[in-house]
Short mmCIF file of N, CA, C and O in Angstrom, two decimals:
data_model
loop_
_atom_site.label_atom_id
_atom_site.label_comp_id
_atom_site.label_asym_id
_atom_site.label_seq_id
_atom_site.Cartn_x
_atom_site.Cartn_y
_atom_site.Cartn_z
N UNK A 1 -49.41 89.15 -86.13
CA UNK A 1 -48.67 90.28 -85.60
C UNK A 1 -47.82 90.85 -86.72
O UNK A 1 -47.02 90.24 -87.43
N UNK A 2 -48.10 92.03 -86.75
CA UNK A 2 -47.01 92.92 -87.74
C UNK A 2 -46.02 93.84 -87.17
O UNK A 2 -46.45 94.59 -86.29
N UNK A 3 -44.90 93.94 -87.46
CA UNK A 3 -43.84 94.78 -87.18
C UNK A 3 -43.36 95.82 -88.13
O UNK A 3 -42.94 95.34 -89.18
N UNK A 4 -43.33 96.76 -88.06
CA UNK A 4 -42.75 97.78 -88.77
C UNK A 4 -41.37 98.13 -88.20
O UNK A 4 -40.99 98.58 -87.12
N UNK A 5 -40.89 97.83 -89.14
CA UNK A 5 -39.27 99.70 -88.60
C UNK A 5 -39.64 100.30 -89.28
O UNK A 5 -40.53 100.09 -90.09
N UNK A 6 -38.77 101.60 -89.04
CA UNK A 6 -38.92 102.69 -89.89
C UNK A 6 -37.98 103.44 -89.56
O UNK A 6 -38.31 104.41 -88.89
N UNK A 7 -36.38 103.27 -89.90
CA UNK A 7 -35.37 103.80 -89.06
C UNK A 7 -34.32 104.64 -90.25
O UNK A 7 -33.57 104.23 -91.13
N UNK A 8 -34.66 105.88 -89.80
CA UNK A 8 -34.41 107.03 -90.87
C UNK A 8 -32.75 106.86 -91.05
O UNK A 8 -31.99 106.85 -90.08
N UNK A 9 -32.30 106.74 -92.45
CA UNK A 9 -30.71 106.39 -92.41
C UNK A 9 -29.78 107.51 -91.78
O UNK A 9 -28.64 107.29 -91.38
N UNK A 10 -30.58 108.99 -91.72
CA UNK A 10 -29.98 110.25 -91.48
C UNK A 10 -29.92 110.01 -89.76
O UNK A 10 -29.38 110.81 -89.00
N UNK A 11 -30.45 108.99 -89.41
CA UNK A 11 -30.73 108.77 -87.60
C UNK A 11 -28.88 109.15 -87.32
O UNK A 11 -28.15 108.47 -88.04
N UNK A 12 -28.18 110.10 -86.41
CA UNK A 12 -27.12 110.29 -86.15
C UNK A 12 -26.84 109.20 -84.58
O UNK A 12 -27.64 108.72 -83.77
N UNK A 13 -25.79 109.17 -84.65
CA UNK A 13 -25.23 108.23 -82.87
C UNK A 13 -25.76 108.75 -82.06
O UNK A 13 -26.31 109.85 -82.09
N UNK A 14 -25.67 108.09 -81.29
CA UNK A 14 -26.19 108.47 -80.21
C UNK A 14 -25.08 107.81 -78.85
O UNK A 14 -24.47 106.75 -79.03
N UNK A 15 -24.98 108.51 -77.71
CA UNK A 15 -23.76 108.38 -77.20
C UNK A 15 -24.68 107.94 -75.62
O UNK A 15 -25.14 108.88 -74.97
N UNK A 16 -24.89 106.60 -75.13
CA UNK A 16 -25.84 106.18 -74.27
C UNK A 16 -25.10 104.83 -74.00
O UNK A 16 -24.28 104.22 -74.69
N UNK A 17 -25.69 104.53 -72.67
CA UNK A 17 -25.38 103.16 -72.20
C UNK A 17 -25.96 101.97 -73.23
O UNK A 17 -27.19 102.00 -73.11
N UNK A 18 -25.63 101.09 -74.03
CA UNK A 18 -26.30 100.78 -75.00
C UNK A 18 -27.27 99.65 -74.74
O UNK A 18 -28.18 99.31 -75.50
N UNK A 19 -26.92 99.01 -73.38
CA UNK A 19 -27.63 97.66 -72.85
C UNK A 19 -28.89 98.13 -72.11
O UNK A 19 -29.91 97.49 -71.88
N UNK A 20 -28.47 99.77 -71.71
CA UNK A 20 -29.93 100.27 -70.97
C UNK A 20 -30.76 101.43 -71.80
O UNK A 20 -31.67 102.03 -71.23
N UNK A 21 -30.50 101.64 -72.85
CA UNK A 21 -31.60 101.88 -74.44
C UNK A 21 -31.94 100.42 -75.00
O UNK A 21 -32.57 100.72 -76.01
N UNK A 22 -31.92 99.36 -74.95
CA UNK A 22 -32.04 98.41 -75.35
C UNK A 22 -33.31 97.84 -74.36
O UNK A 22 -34.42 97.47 -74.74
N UNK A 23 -32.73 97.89 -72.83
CA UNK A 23 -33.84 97.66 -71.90
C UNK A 23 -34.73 98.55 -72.34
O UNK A 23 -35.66 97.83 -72.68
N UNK A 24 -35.05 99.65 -72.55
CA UNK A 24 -35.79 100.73 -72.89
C UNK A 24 -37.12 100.16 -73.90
O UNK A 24 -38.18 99.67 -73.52
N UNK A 25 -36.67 100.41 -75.27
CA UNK A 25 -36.95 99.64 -76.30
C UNK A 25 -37.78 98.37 -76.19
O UNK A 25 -39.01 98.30 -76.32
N UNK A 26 -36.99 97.44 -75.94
CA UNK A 26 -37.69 95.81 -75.31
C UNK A 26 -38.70 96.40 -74.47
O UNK A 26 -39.74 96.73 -75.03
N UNK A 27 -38.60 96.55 -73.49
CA UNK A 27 -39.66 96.82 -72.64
C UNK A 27 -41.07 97.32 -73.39
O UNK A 27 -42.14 96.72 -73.45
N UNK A 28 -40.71 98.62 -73.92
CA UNK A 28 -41.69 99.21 -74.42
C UNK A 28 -42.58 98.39 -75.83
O UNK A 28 -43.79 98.50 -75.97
N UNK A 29 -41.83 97.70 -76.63
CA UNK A 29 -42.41 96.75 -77.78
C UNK A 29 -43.13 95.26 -77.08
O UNK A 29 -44.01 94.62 -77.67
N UNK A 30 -42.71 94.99 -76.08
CA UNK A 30 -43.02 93.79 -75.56
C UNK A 30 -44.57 94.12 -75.14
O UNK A 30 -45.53 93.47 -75.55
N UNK A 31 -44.65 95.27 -74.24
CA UNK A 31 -45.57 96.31 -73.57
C UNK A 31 -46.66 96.57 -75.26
O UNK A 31 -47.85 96.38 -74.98
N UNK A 32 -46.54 96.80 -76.18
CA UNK A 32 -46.92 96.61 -77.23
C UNK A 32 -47.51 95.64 -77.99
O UNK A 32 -48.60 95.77 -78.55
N UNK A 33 -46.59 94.36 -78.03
CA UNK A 33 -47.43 93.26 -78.40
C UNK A 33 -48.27 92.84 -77.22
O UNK A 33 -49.06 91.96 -77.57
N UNK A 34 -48.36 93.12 -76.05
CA UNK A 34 -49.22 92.09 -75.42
C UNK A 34 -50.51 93.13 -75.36
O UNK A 34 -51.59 92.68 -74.99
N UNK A 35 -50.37 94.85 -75.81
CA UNK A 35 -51.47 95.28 -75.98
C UNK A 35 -52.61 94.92 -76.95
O UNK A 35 -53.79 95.25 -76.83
N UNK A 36 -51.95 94.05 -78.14
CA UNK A 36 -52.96 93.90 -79.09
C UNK A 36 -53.14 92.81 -79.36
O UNK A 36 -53.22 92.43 -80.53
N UNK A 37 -53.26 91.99 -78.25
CA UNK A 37 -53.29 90.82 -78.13
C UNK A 37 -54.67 90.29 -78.14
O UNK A 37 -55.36 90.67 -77.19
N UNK A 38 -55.32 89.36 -79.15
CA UNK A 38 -56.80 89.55 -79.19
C UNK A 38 -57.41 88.83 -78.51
O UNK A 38 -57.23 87.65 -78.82
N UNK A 39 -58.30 89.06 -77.43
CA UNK A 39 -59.04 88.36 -76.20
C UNK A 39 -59.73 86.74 -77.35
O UNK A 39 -60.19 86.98 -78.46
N UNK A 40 -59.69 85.94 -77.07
CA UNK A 40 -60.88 84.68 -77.14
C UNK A 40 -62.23 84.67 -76.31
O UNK A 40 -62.27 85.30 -75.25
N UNK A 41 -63.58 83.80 -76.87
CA UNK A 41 -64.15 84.02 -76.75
C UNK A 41 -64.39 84.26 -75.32
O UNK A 41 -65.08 85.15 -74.83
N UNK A 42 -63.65 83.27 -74.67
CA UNK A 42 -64.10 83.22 -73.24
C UNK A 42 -63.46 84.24 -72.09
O UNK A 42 -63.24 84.11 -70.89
N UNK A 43 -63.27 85.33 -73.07
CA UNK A 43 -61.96 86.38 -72.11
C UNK A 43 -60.35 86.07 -72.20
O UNK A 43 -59.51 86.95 -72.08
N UNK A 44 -60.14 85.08 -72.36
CA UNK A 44 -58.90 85.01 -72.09
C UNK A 44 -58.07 85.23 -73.38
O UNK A 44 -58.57 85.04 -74.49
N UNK A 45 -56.31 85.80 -73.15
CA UNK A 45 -55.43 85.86 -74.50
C UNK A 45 -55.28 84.96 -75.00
O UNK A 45 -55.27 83.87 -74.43
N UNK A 46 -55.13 85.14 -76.19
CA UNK A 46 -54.71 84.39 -77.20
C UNK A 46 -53.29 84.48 -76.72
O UNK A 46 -52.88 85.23 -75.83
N UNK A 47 -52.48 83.47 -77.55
CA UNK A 47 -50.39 82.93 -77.14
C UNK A 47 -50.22 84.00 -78.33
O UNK A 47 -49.00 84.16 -78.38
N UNK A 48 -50.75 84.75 -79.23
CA UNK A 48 -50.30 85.05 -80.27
C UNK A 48 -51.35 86.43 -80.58
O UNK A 48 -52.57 86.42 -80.73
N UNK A 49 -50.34 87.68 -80.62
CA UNK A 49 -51.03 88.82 -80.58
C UNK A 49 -51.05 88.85 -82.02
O UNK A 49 -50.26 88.26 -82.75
N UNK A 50 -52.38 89.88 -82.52
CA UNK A 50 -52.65 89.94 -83.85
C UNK A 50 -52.76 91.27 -84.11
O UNK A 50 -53.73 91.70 -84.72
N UNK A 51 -51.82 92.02 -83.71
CA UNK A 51 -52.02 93.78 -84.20
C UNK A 51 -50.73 94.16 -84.56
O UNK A 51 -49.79 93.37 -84.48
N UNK A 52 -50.59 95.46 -84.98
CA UNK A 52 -49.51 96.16 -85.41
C UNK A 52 -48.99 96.49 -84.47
O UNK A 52 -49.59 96.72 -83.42
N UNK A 53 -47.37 96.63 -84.68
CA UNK A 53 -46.35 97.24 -83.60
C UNK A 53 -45.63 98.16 -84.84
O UNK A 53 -45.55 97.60 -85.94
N UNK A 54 -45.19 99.30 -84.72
CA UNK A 54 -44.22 100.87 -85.33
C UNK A 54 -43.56 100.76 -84.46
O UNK A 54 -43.93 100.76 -83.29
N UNK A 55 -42.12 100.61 -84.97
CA UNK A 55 -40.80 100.97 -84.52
C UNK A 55 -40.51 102.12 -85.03
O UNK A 55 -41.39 101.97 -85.88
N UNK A 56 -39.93 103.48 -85.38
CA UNK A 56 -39.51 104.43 -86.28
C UNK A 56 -38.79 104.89 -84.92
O UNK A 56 -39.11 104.82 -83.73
N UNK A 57 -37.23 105.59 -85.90
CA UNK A 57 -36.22 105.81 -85.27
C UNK A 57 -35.64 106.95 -86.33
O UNK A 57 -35.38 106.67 -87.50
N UNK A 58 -35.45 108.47 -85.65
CA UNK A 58 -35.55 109.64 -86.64
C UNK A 58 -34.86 110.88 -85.83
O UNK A 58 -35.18 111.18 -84.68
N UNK A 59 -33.92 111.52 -86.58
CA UNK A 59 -33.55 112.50 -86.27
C UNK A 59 -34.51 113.85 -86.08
O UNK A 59 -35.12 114.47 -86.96
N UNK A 60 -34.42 114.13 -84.51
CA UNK A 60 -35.21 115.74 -84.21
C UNK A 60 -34.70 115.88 -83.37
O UNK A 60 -34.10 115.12 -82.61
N UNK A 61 -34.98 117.70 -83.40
CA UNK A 61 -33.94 118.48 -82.76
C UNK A 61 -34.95 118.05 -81.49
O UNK A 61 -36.14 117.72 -81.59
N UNK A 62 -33.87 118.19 -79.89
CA UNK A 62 -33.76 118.19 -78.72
C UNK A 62 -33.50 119.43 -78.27
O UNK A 62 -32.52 119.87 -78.88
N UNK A 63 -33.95 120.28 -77.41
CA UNK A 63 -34.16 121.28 -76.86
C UNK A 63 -32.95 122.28 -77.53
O UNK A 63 -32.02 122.73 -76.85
N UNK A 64 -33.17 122.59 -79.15
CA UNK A 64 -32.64 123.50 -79.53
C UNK A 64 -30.95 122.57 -80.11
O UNK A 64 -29.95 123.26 -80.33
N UNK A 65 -30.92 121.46 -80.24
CA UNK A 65 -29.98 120.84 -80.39
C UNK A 65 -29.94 119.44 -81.03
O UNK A 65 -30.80 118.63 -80.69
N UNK A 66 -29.15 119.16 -81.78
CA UNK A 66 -29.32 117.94 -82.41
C UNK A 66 -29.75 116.57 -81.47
O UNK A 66 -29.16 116.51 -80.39
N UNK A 67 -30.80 115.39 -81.79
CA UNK A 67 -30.90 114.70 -81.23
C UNK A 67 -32.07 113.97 -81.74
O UNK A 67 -32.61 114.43 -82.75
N UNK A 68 -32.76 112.48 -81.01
CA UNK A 68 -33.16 111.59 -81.63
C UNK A 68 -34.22 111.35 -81.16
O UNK A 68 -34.27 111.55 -79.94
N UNK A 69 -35.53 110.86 -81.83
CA UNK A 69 -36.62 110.25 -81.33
C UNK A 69 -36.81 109.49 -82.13
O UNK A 69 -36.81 109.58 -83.35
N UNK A 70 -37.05 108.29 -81.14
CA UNK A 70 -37.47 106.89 -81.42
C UNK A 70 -38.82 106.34 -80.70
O UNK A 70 -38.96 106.25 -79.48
N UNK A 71 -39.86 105.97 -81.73
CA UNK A 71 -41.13 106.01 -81.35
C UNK A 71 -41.64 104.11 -81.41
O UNK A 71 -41.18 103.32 -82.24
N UNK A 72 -42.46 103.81 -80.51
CA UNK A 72 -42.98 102.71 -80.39
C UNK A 72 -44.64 102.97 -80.25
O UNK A 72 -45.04 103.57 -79.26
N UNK A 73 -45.38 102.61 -81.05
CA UNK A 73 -46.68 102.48 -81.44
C UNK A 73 -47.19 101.53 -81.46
O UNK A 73 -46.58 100.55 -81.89
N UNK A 74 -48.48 101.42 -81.03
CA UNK A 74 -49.34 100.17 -81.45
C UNK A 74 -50.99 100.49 -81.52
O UNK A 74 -51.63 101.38 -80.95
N UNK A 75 -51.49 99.29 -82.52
CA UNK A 75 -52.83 99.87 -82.40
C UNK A 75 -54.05 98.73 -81.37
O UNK A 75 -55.22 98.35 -81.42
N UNK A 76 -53.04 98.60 -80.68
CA UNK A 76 -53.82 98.06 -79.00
C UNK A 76 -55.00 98.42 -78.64
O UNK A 76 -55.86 98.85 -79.40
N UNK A 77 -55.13 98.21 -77.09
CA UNK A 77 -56.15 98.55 -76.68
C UNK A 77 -56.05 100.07 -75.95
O UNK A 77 -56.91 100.68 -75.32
N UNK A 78 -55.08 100.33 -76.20
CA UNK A 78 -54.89 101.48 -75.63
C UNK A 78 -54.69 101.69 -74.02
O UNK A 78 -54.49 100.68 -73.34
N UNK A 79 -54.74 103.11 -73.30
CA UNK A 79 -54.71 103.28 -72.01
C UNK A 79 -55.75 104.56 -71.67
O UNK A 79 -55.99 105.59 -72.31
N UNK A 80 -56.37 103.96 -70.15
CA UNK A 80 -57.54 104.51 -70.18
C UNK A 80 -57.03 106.30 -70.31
O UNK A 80 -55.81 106.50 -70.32
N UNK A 81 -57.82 107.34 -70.37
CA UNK A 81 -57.28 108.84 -70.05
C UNK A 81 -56.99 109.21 -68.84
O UNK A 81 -56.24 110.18 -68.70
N UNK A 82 -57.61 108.38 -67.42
CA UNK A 82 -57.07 108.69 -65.78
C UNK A 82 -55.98 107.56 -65.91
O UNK A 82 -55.29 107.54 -64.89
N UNK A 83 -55.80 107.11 -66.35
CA UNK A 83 -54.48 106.36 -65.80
C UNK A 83 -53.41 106.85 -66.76
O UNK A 83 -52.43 106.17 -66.48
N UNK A 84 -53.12 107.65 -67.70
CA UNK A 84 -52.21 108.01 -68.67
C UNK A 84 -51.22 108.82 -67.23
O UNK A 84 -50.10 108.48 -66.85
N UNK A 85 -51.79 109.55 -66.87
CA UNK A 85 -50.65 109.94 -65.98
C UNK A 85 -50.28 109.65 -64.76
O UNK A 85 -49.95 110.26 -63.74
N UNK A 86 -50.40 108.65 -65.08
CA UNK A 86 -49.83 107.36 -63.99
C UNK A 86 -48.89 106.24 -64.14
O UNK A 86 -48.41 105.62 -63.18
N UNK A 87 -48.52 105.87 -66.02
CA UNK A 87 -48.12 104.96 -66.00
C UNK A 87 -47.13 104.69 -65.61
O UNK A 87 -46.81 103.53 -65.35
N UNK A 88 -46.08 106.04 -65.42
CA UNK A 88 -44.47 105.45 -65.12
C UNK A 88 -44.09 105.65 -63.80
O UNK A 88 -42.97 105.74 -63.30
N UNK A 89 -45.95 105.74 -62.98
CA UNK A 89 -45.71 105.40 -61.06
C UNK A 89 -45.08 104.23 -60.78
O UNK A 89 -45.37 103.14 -61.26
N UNK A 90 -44.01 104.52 -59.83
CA UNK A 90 -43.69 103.01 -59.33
C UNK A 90 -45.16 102.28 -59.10
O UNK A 90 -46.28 102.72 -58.84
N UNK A 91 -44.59 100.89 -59.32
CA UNK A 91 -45.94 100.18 -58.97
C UNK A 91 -47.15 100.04 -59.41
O UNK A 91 -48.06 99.38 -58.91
N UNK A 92 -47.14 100.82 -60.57
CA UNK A 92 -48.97 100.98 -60.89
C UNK A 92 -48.90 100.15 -62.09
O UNK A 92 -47.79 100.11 -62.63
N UNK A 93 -49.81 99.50 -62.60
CA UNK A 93 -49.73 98.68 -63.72
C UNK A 93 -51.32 98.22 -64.15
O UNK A 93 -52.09 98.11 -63.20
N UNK A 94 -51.78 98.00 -65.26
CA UNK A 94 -53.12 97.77 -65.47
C UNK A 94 -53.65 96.22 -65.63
O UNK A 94 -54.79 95.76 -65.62
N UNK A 95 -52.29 95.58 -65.78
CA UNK A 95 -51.92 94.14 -65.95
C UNK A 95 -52.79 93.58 -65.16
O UNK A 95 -53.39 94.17 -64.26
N UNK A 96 -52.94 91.93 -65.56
CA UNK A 96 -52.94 91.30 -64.27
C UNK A 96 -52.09 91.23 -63.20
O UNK A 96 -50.96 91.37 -63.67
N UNK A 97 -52.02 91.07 -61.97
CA UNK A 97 -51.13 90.49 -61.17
C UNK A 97 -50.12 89.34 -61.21
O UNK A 97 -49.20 89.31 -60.39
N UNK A 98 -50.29 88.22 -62.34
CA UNK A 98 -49.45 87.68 -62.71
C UNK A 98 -48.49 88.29 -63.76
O UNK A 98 -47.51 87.58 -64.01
N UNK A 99 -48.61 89.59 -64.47
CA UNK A 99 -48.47 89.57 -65.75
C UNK A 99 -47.51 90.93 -66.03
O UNK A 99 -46.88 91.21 -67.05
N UNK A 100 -47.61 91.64 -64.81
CA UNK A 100 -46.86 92.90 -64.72
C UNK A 100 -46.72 93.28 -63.43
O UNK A 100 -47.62 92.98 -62.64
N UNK A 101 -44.94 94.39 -62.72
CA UNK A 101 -44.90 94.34 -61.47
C UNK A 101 -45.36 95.74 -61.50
O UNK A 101 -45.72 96.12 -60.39
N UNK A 102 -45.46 96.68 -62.52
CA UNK A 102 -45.80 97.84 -62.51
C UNK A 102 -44.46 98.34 -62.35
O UNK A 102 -44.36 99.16 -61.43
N UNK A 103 -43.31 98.07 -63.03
CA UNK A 103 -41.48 98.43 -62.55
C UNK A 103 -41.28 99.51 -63.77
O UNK A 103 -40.87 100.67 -63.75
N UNK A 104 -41.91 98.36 -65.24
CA UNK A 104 -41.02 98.54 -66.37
C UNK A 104 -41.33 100.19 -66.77
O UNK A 104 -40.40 100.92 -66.44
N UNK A 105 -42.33 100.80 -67.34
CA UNK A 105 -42.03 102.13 -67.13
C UNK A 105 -41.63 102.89 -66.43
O UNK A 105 -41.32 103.99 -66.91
N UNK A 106 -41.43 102.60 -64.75
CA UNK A 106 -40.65 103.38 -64.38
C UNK A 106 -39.30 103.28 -64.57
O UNK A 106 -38.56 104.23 -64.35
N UNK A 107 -38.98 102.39 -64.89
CA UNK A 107 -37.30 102.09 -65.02
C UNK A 107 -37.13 103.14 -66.27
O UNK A 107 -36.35 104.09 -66.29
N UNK A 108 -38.06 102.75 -67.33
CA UNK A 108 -37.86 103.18 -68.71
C UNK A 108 -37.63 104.77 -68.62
O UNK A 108 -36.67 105.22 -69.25
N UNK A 109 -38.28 105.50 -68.01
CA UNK A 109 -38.70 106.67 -67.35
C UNK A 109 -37.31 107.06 -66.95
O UNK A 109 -36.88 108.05 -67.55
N UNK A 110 -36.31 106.37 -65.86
CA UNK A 110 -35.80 106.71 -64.87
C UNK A 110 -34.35 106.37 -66.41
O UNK A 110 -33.62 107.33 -66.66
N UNK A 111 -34.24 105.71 -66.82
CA UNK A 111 -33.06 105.69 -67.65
C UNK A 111 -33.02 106.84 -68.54
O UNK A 111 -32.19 107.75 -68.54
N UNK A 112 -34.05 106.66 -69.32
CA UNK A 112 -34.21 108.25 -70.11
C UNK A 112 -33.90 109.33 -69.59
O UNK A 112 -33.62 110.14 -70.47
N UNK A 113 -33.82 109.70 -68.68
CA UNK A 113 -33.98 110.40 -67.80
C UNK A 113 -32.68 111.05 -67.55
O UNK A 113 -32.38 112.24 -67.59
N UNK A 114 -31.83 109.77 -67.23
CA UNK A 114 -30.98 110.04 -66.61
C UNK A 114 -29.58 110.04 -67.85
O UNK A 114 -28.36 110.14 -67.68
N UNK A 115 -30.54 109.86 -69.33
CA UNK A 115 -29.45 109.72 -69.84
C UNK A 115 -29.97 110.98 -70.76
O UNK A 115 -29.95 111.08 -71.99
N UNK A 116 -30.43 111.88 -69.81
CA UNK A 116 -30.86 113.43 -70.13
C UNK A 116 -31.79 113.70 -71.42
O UNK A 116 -31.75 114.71 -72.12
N UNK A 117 -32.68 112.55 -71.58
CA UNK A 117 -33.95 112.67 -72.39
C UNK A 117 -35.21 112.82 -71.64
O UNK A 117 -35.28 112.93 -70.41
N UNK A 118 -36.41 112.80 -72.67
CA UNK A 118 -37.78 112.75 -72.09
C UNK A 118 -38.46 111.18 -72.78
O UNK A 118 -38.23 110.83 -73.94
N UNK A 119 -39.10 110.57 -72.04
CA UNK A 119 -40.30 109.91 -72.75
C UNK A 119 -41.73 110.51 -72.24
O UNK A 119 -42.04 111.11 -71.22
N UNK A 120 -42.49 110.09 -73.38
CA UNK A 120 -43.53 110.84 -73.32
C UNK A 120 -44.55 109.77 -74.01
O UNK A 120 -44.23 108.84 -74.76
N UNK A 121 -45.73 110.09 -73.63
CA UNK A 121 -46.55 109.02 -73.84
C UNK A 121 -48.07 109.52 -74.50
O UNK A 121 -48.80 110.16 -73.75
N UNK A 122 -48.52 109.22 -75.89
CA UNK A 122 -50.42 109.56 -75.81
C UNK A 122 -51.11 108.11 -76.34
O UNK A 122 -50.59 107.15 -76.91
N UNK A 123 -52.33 108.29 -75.96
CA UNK A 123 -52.86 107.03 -76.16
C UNK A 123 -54.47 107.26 -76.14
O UNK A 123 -55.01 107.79 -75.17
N UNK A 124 -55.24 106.80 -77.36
CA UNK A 124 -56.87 106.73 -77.14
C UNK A 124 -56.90 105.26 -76.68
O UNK A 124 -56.10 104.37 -76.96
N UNK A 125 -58.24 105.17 -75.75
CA UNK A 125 -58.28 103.58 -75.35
C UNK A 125 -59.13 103.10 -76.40
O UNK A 125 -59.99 103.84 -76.87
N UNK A 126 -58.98 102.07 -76.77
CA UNK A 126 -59.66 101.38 -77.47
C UNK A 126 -58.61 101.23 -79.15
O UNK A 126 -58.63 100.34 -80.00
N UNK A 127 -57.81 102.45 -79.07
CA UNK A 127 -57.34 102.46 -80.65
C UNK A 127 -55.69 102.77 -80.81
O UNK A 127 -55.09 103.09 -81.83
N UNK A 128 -55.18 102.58 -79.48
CA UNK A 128 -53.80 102.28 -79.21
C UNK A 128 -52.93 103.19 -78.58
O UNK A 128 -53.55 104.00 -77.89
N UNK A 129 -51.47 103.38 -78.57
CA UNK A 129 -51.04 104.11 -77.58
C UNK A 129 -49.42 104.18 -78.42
O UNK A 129 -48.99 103.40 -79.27
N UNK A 130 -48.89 105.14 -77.97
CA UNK A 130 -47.41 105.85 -78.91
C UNK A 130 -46.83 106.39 -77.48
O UNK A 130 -47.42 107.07 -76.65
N UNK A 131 -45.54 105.89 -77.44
CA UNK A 131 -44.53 106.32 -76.75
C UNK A 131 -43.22 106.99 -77.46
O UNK A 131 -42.81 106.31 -78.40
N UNK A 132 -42.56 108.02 -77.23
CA UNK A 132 -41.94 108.59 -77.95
C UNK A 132 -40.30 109.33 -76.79
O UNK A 132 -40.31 110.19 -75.90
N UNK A 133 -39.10 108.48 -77.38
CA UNK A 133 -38.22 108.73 -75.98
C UNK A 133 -37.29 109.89 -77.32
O UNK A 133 -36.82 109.69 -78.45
N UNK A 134 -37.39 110.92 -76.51
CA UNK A 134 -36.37 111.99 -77.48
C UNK A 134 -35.25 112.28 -76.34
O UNK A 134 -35.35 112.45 -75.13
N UNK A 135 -34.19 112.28 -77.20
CA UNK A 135 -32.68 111.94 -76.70
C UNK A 135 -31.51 112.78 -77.17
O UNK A 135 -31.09 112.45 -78.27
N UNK A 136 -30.93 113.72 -76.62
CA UNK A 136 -29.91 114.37 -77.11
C UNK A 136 -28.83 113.50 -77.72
O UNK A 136 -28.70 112.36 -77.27
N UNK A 137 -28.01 113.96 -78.74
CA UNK A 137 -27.24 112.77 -79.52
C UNK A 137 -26.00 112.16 -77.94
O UNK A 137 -25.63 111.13 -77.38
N UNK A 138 -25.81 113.75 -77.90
CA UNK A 138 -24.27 113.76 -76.53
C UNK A 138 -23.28 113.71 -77.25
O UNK A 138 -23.27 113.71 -78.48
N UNK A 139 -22.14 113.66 -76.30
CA UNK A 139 -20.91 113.89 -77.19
C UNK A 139 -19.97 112.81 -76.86
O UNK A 139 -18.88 112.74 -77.42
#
């Protein structure tokens, strides 16, 4: 497993609940390593994912105004193209049933949200998937 940052020094504050950008984040990298997690022969995961995870954290303007995007990448398995706009349904999840409640993007969704950003999501299946939460700095 590889990790990248890439966290631009010009990145300005950002004025947010800091324990629920953090849930944000975690969620979404965790959601990351277990995408590129490489099947064994017999189907099942491996304990130990073997792909890349991109952190990058970078100043861009927000609807005409200073503000931040912070991107989480991986080169996973990606998400199919009918389910892309589905992922941050309550409840929907591609997981196993042991393995996901189908919550965490919507939460992720619903914090951003409310802390007057967007996340946004693209993804080819097979060759990975980029989430990207852009965030007004605030005051």
């Amino acid at each position: 497993m590889v990790v990248d940052l890439d966290i631009s020094p010009e990145t300005p504050k950002l004025v947010v609940v800091r324990d629920h950008l953090h849930q944000v984040v975690l969620n979404l990298v965790l959601n990351a390593i277990q995408a590129t997690a490489q099947p064994l022969a017999d189907g099942s995961e491996t304990s130990e994912a073997a792909g890349h995870v991109r952190i990058a954290v970078r100043p861009e303007p927000f609807d005409g105004a200073a503000g931040v995007c912070i991107e989480v990448a991986d080169d996973g398995c990606g998400i199919r193209g009918e389910d892309l706009e589905r992922v941050f349904d309550p409840f929907f999840t591609t997981k196993a049933p042991d393995q996901g409640s189908g919550l965490g993007l919507m939460i992720c969704h619903r914090i951003i949200s409310d802390h007057g950003g967007r996340i946004e999501v693209e993804s080819l299946e097979g060759r990975g998937t980029t989430f990207r939460i852009r965030l007004p700095i605030g005051e």
